Amino acid sequence: MAAKPNSIPLLTPYKMGNFNLSHRIVLPPLTRSRSYGNIPQPHAVLYYSQRTTPGGLLIAEATGISNTAQGYPETPGIWTREQVEAWKPIVDAVHEKGGVFFCQIWHVGRVSSYSYQPNGEAPMSSTDKGVTPGLDGGDWSPPHRLRVDEIPHIVNDFRLAARNAIEAGFDGVEVHGAHGYLIDQFMKDQVNDRTDEYGGSLEKRCCFALEVVEAVVNEIGADRVGMRLSPFADYMETADSDPNALGLYMANALNNYGLVYLHVIEPRMVRMGDKLESPHSLFTMRKAFKGTFIAAGGYRRDDGDKAIEEGYADLIAYGRVFLANPDLPRRLELNAPLNKYDRNTFYIPDPVVGYTDYPFLEVPA
Ligand SMILES: Cc1cc2nc3c(=O)[nH]c(=O)nc-3n(C[C@H](O)[C@H](O)[C@H](O)COP(=O)(O)O)c2cc1C
């Protein structure tokens, strides 16, 4: 027999800034490598609308802010007119079903190679130390250390990408400060080896991140800006020696800009896809941050429910299980079995297989 709606904490409504969410289950950004030539494709209409519920929050896959922002095949962008136009039907489809849709905007920094860069140039970073070639199967090239006078151009690209996202119809943007990409490469002391105003102390290492946030907030308004962070993670050789201090500093600093949400990866996800034991918790960041707090990483129904019930987080993002279960909120509501995800199809270019062909639950609505 079907459980009553709102019978579990994950299914309770929540007001995130100006957005009235009907439940706490978030689709986090998931790169799917099916945006040929960096253009969002019509098949994404079905993919995202399958995962939309009225009043549900979705965050689109990492989306490049410029022609230097890419490091993986067929990832979408939002810096050209064509890309903005291509996003519109996808955003419209989510809105037609009542979803709230944010766009994650990113720059990969050094997690790239000459082949992804205009004119085969070097990727850019906070450092000139490259990612070990071959790590995670990528052919990473040594980066060019951004000069101080080049940094405002990147900040401006984030600003323009945010403007474009709003023009495409998105409800807001999520600044991608997680997972070892450009912003993380500035924040973390095991990558950032600068001696200028963007390196050295914790405050200086976070300067670039906060300049990006400030520019984006000034452009589209704080009520439409969230940020994703992973202080504890060590993806793409980007770790920090004091992740608790980094996380707390950023949570406090972001309060100055009034961001609508902060979306943080659990310490247990030190490495992509692995759930490890960790003595750390996000609770200090959660308590410090005044807006909506989203936790992500390795959640299932029980611990998601518990996190909401105990006030550990306001919303819970489910990555791989939402990828494989388009009707995840309904399945969690009913405590129904979940489809297993197939990691072999996460990043293949097929417009259907492993993308829109995961089955829905066969129960009467
Ligand atoms: C296929 C795949 C693509 C991902 N792409 C992104 C991305 O574009 N941006 C991002 O911030 N995180 C990305 N992630 C991380 C997820 O958003 C999420 O944080 C991670 O999968 C942990 O949550 P889970 O244990 O619920 O899957 C990706 C993860 C997977 C499995």
mmCIF file with all atom_site columns, N, CA and C and ligand atoms in Angstrom, residues 28-32 61-62 104 106 174 176 178-179 228 265 269 272 296-300 317-321 323 346-347, ligand 1:
data_model
loop_
_atom_site.group_PDB
_atom_site.id
_atom_site.type_symbol
_atom_site.label_atom_id
_atom_site.label_alt_id
_atom_site.label_comp_id
_atom_site.label_asym_id
_atom_site.label_entity_id
_atom_site.label_seq_id
_atom_site.pdbx_PDB_ins_code
_atom_site.Cartn_x
_atom_site.Cartn_y
_atom_site.Cartn_z
_atom_site.occupancy
_atom_site.B_iso_or_equiv
_atom_site.pdbx_formal_charge
_atom_site.auth_seq_id
_atom_site.auth_comp_id
_atom_site.auth_asym_id
_atom_site.auth_atom_id
_atom_site.pdbx_PDB_model_num
ATOM   1   N N   . PRO A 1 28  ? 21.665 16.298 -7.915  1.00 0.00 ? 28  PRO A N   1
ATOM   2   C CA  . PRO A 1 28  ? 22.896 17.092 -7.970  1.00 0.00 ? 28  PRO A CA  1
ATOM   3   C C   . PRO A 1 28  ? 23.450 17.116 -9.393  1.00 0.00 ? 28  PRO A C   1
ATOM   4   N N   . PRO A 1 29  ? 24.421 17.972 -9.648  1.00 0.00 ? 29  PRO A N   1
ATOM   5   C CA  . PRO A 1 29  ? 25.003 18.005 -10.989 1.00 0.00 ? 29  PRO A CA  1
ATOM   6   C C   . PRO A 1 29  ? 25.675 16.676 -11.331 1.00 0.00 ? 29  PRO A C   1
ATOM   7   N N   . LEU A 1 30  ? 25.372 16.159 -12.502 1.00 0.00 ? 30  LEU A N   1
ATOM   8   C CA  . LEU A 1 30  ? 25.940 14.887 -12.975 1.00 0.00 ? 30  LEU A CA  1
ATOM   9   C C   . LEU A 1 30  ? 26.376 15.050 -14.430 1.00 0.00 ? 30  LEU A C   1
ATOM   10  N N   . THR A 1 31  ? 27.660 15.095 -14.650 1.00 0.00 ? 31  THR A N   1
ATOM   11  C CA  . THR A 1 31  ? 28.203 15.174 -16.010 1.00 0.00 ? 31  THR A CA  1
ATOM   12  C C   . THR A 1 31  ? 27.817 13.916 -16.771 1.00 0.00 ? 31  THR A C   1
ATOM   13  N N   . ARG A 1 32  ? 27.236 14.056 -17.946 1.00 0.00 ? 32  ARG A N   1
ATOM   14  C CA  . ARG A 1 32  ? 26.794 12.880 -18.696 1.00 0.00 ? 32  ARG A CA  1
ATOM   15  C C   . ARG A 1 32  ? 27.444 12.767 -20.069 1.00 0.00 ? 32  ARG A C   1
ATOM   16  N N   . GLU A 1 61  ? 24.062 19.461 -14.904 1.00 0.00 ? 61  GLU A N   1
ATOM   17  C CA  . GLU A 1 61  ? 25.457 19.014 -14.981 1.00 0.00 ? 61  GLU A CA  1
ATOM   18  C C   . GLU A 1 61  ? 26.414 20.189 -15.166 1.00 0.00 ? 61  GLU A C   1
ATOM   19  N N   . ALA A 1 62  ? 27.669 19.980 -14.765 1.00 0.00 ? 62  ALA A N   1
ATOM   20  C CA  . ALA A 1 62  ? 28.681 21.025 -14.865 1.00 0.00 ? 62  ALA A CA  1
ATOM   21  C C   . ALA A 1 62  ? 28.722 21.581 -16.297 1.00 0.00 ? 62  ALA A C   1
ATOM   22  N N   . GLN A 1 104 ? 24.830 24.369 -12.893 1.00 0.00 ? 104 GLN A N   1
ATOM   23  C CA  . GLN A 1 104 ? 26.162 24.409 -12.274 1.00 0.00 ? 104 GLN A CA  1
ATOM   24  C C   . GLN A 1 104 ? 27.167 24.964 -13.288 1.00 0.00 ? 104 GLN A C   1
ATOM   25  N N   . TRP A 1 106 ? 31.073 25.926 -14.339 1.00 0.00 ? 106 TRP A N   1
ATOM   26  C CA  . TRP A 1 106 ? 32.413 25.477 -13.954 1.00 0.00 ? 106 TRP A CA  1
ATOM   27  C C   . TRP A 1 106 ? 33.499 25.877 -14.935 1.00 0.00 ? 106 TRP A C   1
ATOM   28  N N   . GLU A 1 174 ? 24.717 27.395 -9.706  1.00 0.00 ? 174 GLU A N   1
ATOM   29  C CA  . GLU A 1 174 ? 25.561 26.855 -8.642  1.00 0.00 ? 174 GLU A CA  1
ATOM   30  C C   . GLU A 1 174 ? 27.004 27.032 -9.099  1.00 0.00 ? 174 GLU A C   1
ATOM   31  N N   . HIS A 1 176 ? 30.617 26.095 -9.186  1.00 0.00 ? 176 HIS A N   1
ATOM   32  C CA  . HIS A 1 176 ? 31.282 24.816 -8.911  1.00 0.00 ? 176 HIS A CA  1
ATOM   33  C C   . HIS A 1 176 ? 32.644 25.077 -8.267  1.00 0.00 ? 176 HIS A C   1
ATOM   34  N N   . ALA A 1 178 ? 33.997 22.719 -6.232  1.00 0.00 ? 178 ALA A N   1
ATOM   35  C CA  . ALA A 1 178 ? 34.322 21.401 -5.664  1.00 0.00 ? 178 ALA A CA  1
ATOM   36  C C   . ALA A 1 178 ? 35.224 20.591 -6.597  1.00 0.00 ? 178 ALA A C   1
ATOM   37  N N   . HIS A 1 179 ? 35.619 19.401 -6.099  1.00 0.00 ? 179 HIS A N   1
ATOM   38  C CA  . HIS A 1 179 ? 36.140 18.303 -6.927  1.00 0.00 ? 179 HIS A CA  1
ATOM   39  C C   . HIS A 1 179 ? 37.419 18.565 -7.705  1.00 0.00 ? 179 HIS A C   1
ATOM   40  N N   . ARG A 1 228 ? 28.920 25.034 -4.602  1.00 0.00 ? 228 ARG A N   1
ATOM   41  C CA  . ARG A 1 228 ? 29.262 23.668 -4.214  1.00 0.00 ? 228 ARG A CA  1
ATOM   42  C C   . ARG A 1 228 ? 30.735 23.613 -3.793  1.00 0.00 ? 228 ARG A C   1
ATOM   43  N N   . ILE A 1 265 ? 29.993 18.281 -0.210  1.00 0.00 ? 265 ILE A N   1
ATOM   44  C CA  . ILE A 1 265 ? 30.227 16.845 -0.327  1.00 0.00 ? 265 ILE A CA  1
ATOM   45  C C   . ILE A 1 265 ? 30.693 16.305 1.026   1.00 0.00 ? 265 ILE A C   1
ATOM   46  N N   . MET A 1 269 ? 33.366 10.979 1.210   1.00 0.00 ? 269 MET A N   1
ATOM   47  C CA  . MET A 1 269 ? 33.642 10.833 -0.220  1.00 0.00 ? 269 MET A CA  1
ATOM   48  C C   . MET A 1 269 ? 35.007 11.453 -0.540  1.00 0.00 ? 269 MET A C   1
ATOM   49  N N   . MET A 1 272 ? 36.329 10.054 -5.497  1.00 0.00 ? 272 MET A N   1
ATOM   50  C CA  . MET A 1 272 ? 35.103 9.967  -6.287  1.00 0.00 ? 272 MET A CA  1
ATOM   51  C C   . MET A 1 272 ? 34.551 8.538  -6.257  1.00 0.00 ? 272 MET A C   1
ATOM   52  N N   . ALA A 1 296 ? 25.651 16.067 0.294   1.00 0.00 ? 296 ALA A N   1
ATOM   53  C CA  . ALA A 1 296 ? 25.706 15.088 -0.792  1.00 0.00 ? 296 ALA A CA  1
ATOM   54  C C   . ALA A 1 296 ? 26.802 14.083 -0.517  1.00 0.00 ? 296 ALA A C   1
ATOM   55  N N   . GLY A 1 297 ? 26.588 12.874 -1.027  1.00 0.00 ? 297 GLY A N   1
ATOM   56  C CA  . GLY A 1 297 ? 27.666 11.891 -0.991  1.00 0.00 ? 297 GLY A CA  1
ATOM   57  C C   . GLY A 1 297 ? 27.322 10.633 -0.238  1.00 0.00 ? 297 GLY A C   1
ATOM   58  N N   . GLY A 1 298 ? 26.925 9.603  -0.988  1.00 0.00 ? 298 GLY A N   1
ATOM   59  C CA  . GLY A 1 298 ? 26.716 8.280  -0.412  1.00 0.00 ? 298 GLY A CA  1
ATOM   60  C C   . GLY A 1 298 ? 25.409 8.126  0.333   1.00 0.00 ? 298 GLY A C   1
ATOM   61  N N   . TYR A 1 299 ? 24.463 9.027  0.141   1.00 0.00 ? 299 TYR A N   1
ATOM   62  C CA  . TYR A 1 299 ? 23.204 8.931  0.902   1.00 0.00 ? 299 TYR A CA  1
ATOM   63  C C   . TYR A 1 299 ? 22.269 7.862  0.355   1.00 0.00 ? 299 TYR A C   1
ATOM   64  N N   . ARG A 1 300 ? 21.567 7.239  1.287   1.00 0.00 ? 300 ARG A N   1
ATOM   65  C CA  . ARG A 1 300 ? 20.453 6.350  0.981   1.00 0.00 ? 300 ARG A CA  1
ATOM   66  C C   . ARG A 1 300 ? 19.236 6.908  1.715   1.00 0.00 ? 300 ARG A C   1
ATOM   67  N N   . ALA A 1 317 ? 21.226 15.650 -1.550  1.00 0.00 ? 317 ALA A N   1
ATOM   68  C CA  . ALA A 1 317 ? 21.416 15.362 -2.973  1.00 0.00 ? 317 ALA A CA  1
ATOM   69  C C   . ALA A 1 317 ? 21.742 13.875 -3.141  1.00 0.00 ? 317 ALA A C   1
ATOM   70  N N   . TYR A 1 318 ? 21.081 13.261 -4.093  1.00 0.00 ? 318 TYR A N   1
ATOM   71  C CA  . TYR A 1 318 ? 21.311 11.848 -4.417  1.00 0.00 ? 318 TYR A CA  1
ATOM   72  C C   . TYR A 1 318 ? 21.846 11.779 -5.840  1.00 0.00 ? 318 TYR A C   1
ATOM   73  N N   . GLY A 1 319 ? 23.103 11.436 -5.988  1.00 0.00 ? 319 GLY A N   1
ATOM   74  C CA  . GLY A 1 319 ? 23.717 11.452 -7.313  1.00 0.00 ? 319 GLY A CA  1
ATOM   75  C C   . GLY A 1 319 ? 23.458 10.196 -8.108  1.00 0.00 ? 319 GLY A C   1
ATOM   76  N N   . ARG A 1 320 ? 24.252 9.156  -7.837  1.00 0.00 ? 320 ARG A N   1
ATOM   77  C CA  . ARG A 1 320 ? 24.170 7.964  -8.673  1.00 0.00 ? 320 ARG A CA  1
ATOM   78  C C   . ARG A 1 320 ? 22.808 7.301  -8.607  1.00 0.00 ? 320 ARG A C   1
ATOM   79  N N   . VAL A 1 321 ? 22.160 7.341  -7.449  1.00 0.00 ? 321 VAL A N   1
ATOM   80  C CA  . VAL A 1 321 ? 20.854 6.662  -7.400  1.00 0.00 ? 321 VAL A CA  1
ATOM   81  C C   . VAL A 1 321 ? 19.772 7.457  -8.144  1.00 0.00 ? 321 VAL A C   1
ATOM   82  N N   . LEU A 1 323 ? 20.480 9.246  -10.809 1.00 0.00 ? 323 LEU A N   1
ATOM   83  C CA  . LEU A 1 323 ? 20.842 8.971  -12.210 1.00 0.00 ? 323 LEU A CA  1
ATOM   84  C C   . LEU A 1 323 ? 20.117 7.702  -12.680 1.00 0.00 ? 323 LEU A C   1
ATOM   85  N N   . PHE A 1 346 ? 27.898 5.792  -17.577 1.00 0.00 ? 346 PHE A N   1
ATOM   86  C CA  . PHE A 1 346 ? 27.823 7.153  -17.031 1.00 0.00 ? 346 PHE A CA  1
ATOM   87  C C   . PHE A 1 346 ? 28.195 8.197  -18.089 1.00 0.00 ? 346 PHE A C   1
ATOM   88  N N   . TYR A 1 347 ? 29.300 7.933  -18.772 1.00 0.00 ? 347 TYR A N   1
ATOM   89  C CA  . TYR A 1 347 ? 29.876 8.982  -19.629 1.00 0.00 ? 347 TYR A CA  1
ATOM   90  C C   . TYR A 1 347 ? 29.916 8.622  -21.114 1.00 0.00 ? 347 TYR A C   1
HETATM 91  C C1  . LIG B 2 .   ? 28.407 10.289 -13.512 1.00 0.00 ? 1   LIG B C1  1
HETATM 92  C C2  . LIG B 2 .   ? 28.732 11.352 -12.497 1.00 0.00 ? 1   LIG B C2  1
HETATM 93  C C3  . LIG B 2 .   ? 28.909 12.641 -12.918 1.00 0.00 ? 1   LIG B C3  1
HETATM 94  C C4  . LIG B 2 .   ? 29.161 13.649 -11.976 1.00 0.00 ? 1   LIG B C4  1
HETATM 95  N N1  . LIG B 2 .   ? 29.266 14.945 -12.414 1.00 0.00 ? 1   LIG B N1  1
HETATM 96  C C5  . LIG B 2 .   ? 29.389 15.949 -11.533 1.00 0.00 ? 1   LIG B C5  1
HETATM 97  C C6  . LIG B 2 .   ? 29.355 17.297 -11.951 1.00 0.00 ? 1   LIG B C6  1
HETATM 98  O O1  . LIG B 2 .   ? 29.181 17.616 -13.135 1.00 0.00 ? 1   LIG B O1  1
HETATM 99  N N2  . LIG B 2 .   ? 29.508 18.254 -10.997 1.00 0.00 ? 1   LIG B N2  1
HETATM 100 C C7  . LIG B 2 .   ? 29.674 17.955 -9.675  1.00 0.00 ? 1   LIG B C7  1
HETATM 101 O O2  . LIG B 2 .   ? 29.804 18.866 -8.847  1.00 0.00 ? 1   LIG B O2  1
HETATM 102 N N3  . LIG B 2 .   ? 29.665 16.680 -9.245  1.00 0.00 ? 1   LIG B N3  1
HETATM 103 C C8  . LIG B 2 .   ? 29.511 15.680 -10.132 1.00 0.00 ? 1   LIG B C8  1
HETATM 104 N N4  . LIG B 2 .   ? 29.435 14.385 -9.688  1.00 0.00 ? 1   LIG B N4  1
HETATM 105 C C9  . LIG B 2 .   ? 29.351 14.118 -8.234  1.00 0.00 ? 1   LIG B C9  1
HETATM 106 C C10 . LIG B 2 .   ? 27.875 13.980 -7.842  1.00 0.00 ? 1   LIG B C10 1
HETATM 107 O O3  . LIG B 2 .   ? 27.169 15.206 -7.989  1.00 0.00 ? 1   LIG B O3  1
HETATM 108 C C11 . LIG B 2 .   ? 27.722 13.526 -6.377  1.00 0.00 ? 1   LIG B C11 1
HETATM 109 O O4  . LIG B 2 .   ? 28.219 14.499 -5.513  1.00 0.00 ? 1   LIG B O4  1
HETATM 110 C C12 . LIG B 2 .   ? 28.449 12.203 -6.165  1.00 0.00 ? 1   LIG B C12 1
HETATM 111 O O5  . LIG B 2 .   ? 28.014 11.236 -7.099  1.00 0.00 ? 1   LIG B O5  1
HETATM 112 C C13 . LIG B 2 .   ? 28.231 11.664 -4.743  1.00 0.00 ? 1   LIG B C13 1
HETATM 113 O O6  . LIG B 2 .   ? 26.870 11.460 -4.495  1.00 0.00 ? 1   LIG B O6  1
HETATM 114 P P1  . LIG B 2 .   ? 26.226 9.974  -4.566  1.00 0.00 ? 1   LIG B P1  1
HETATM 115 O O7  . LIG B 2 .   ? 27.004 9.132  -3.624  1.00 0.00 ? 1   LIG B O7  1
HETATM 116 O O8  . LIG B 2 .   ? 24.797 10.207 -4.133  1.00 0.00 ? 1   LIG B O8  1
HETATM 117 O O9  . LIG B 2 .   ? 26.349 9.503  -5.969  1.00 0.00 ? 1   LIG B O9  1
HETATM 118 C C14 . LIG B 2 .   ? 29.262 13.350 -10.600 1.00 0.00 ? 1   LIG B C14 1
HETATM 119 C C15 . LIG B 2 .   ? 29.118 12.020 -10.197 1.00 0.00 ? 1   LIG B C15 1
HETATM 120 C C16 . LIG B 2 .   ? 28.853 11.031 -11.114 1.00 0.00 ? 1   LIG B C16 1
HETATM 121 C C17 . LIG B 2 .   ? 28.654 9.611  -10.629 1.00 0.00 ? 1   LIG B C17 1
#
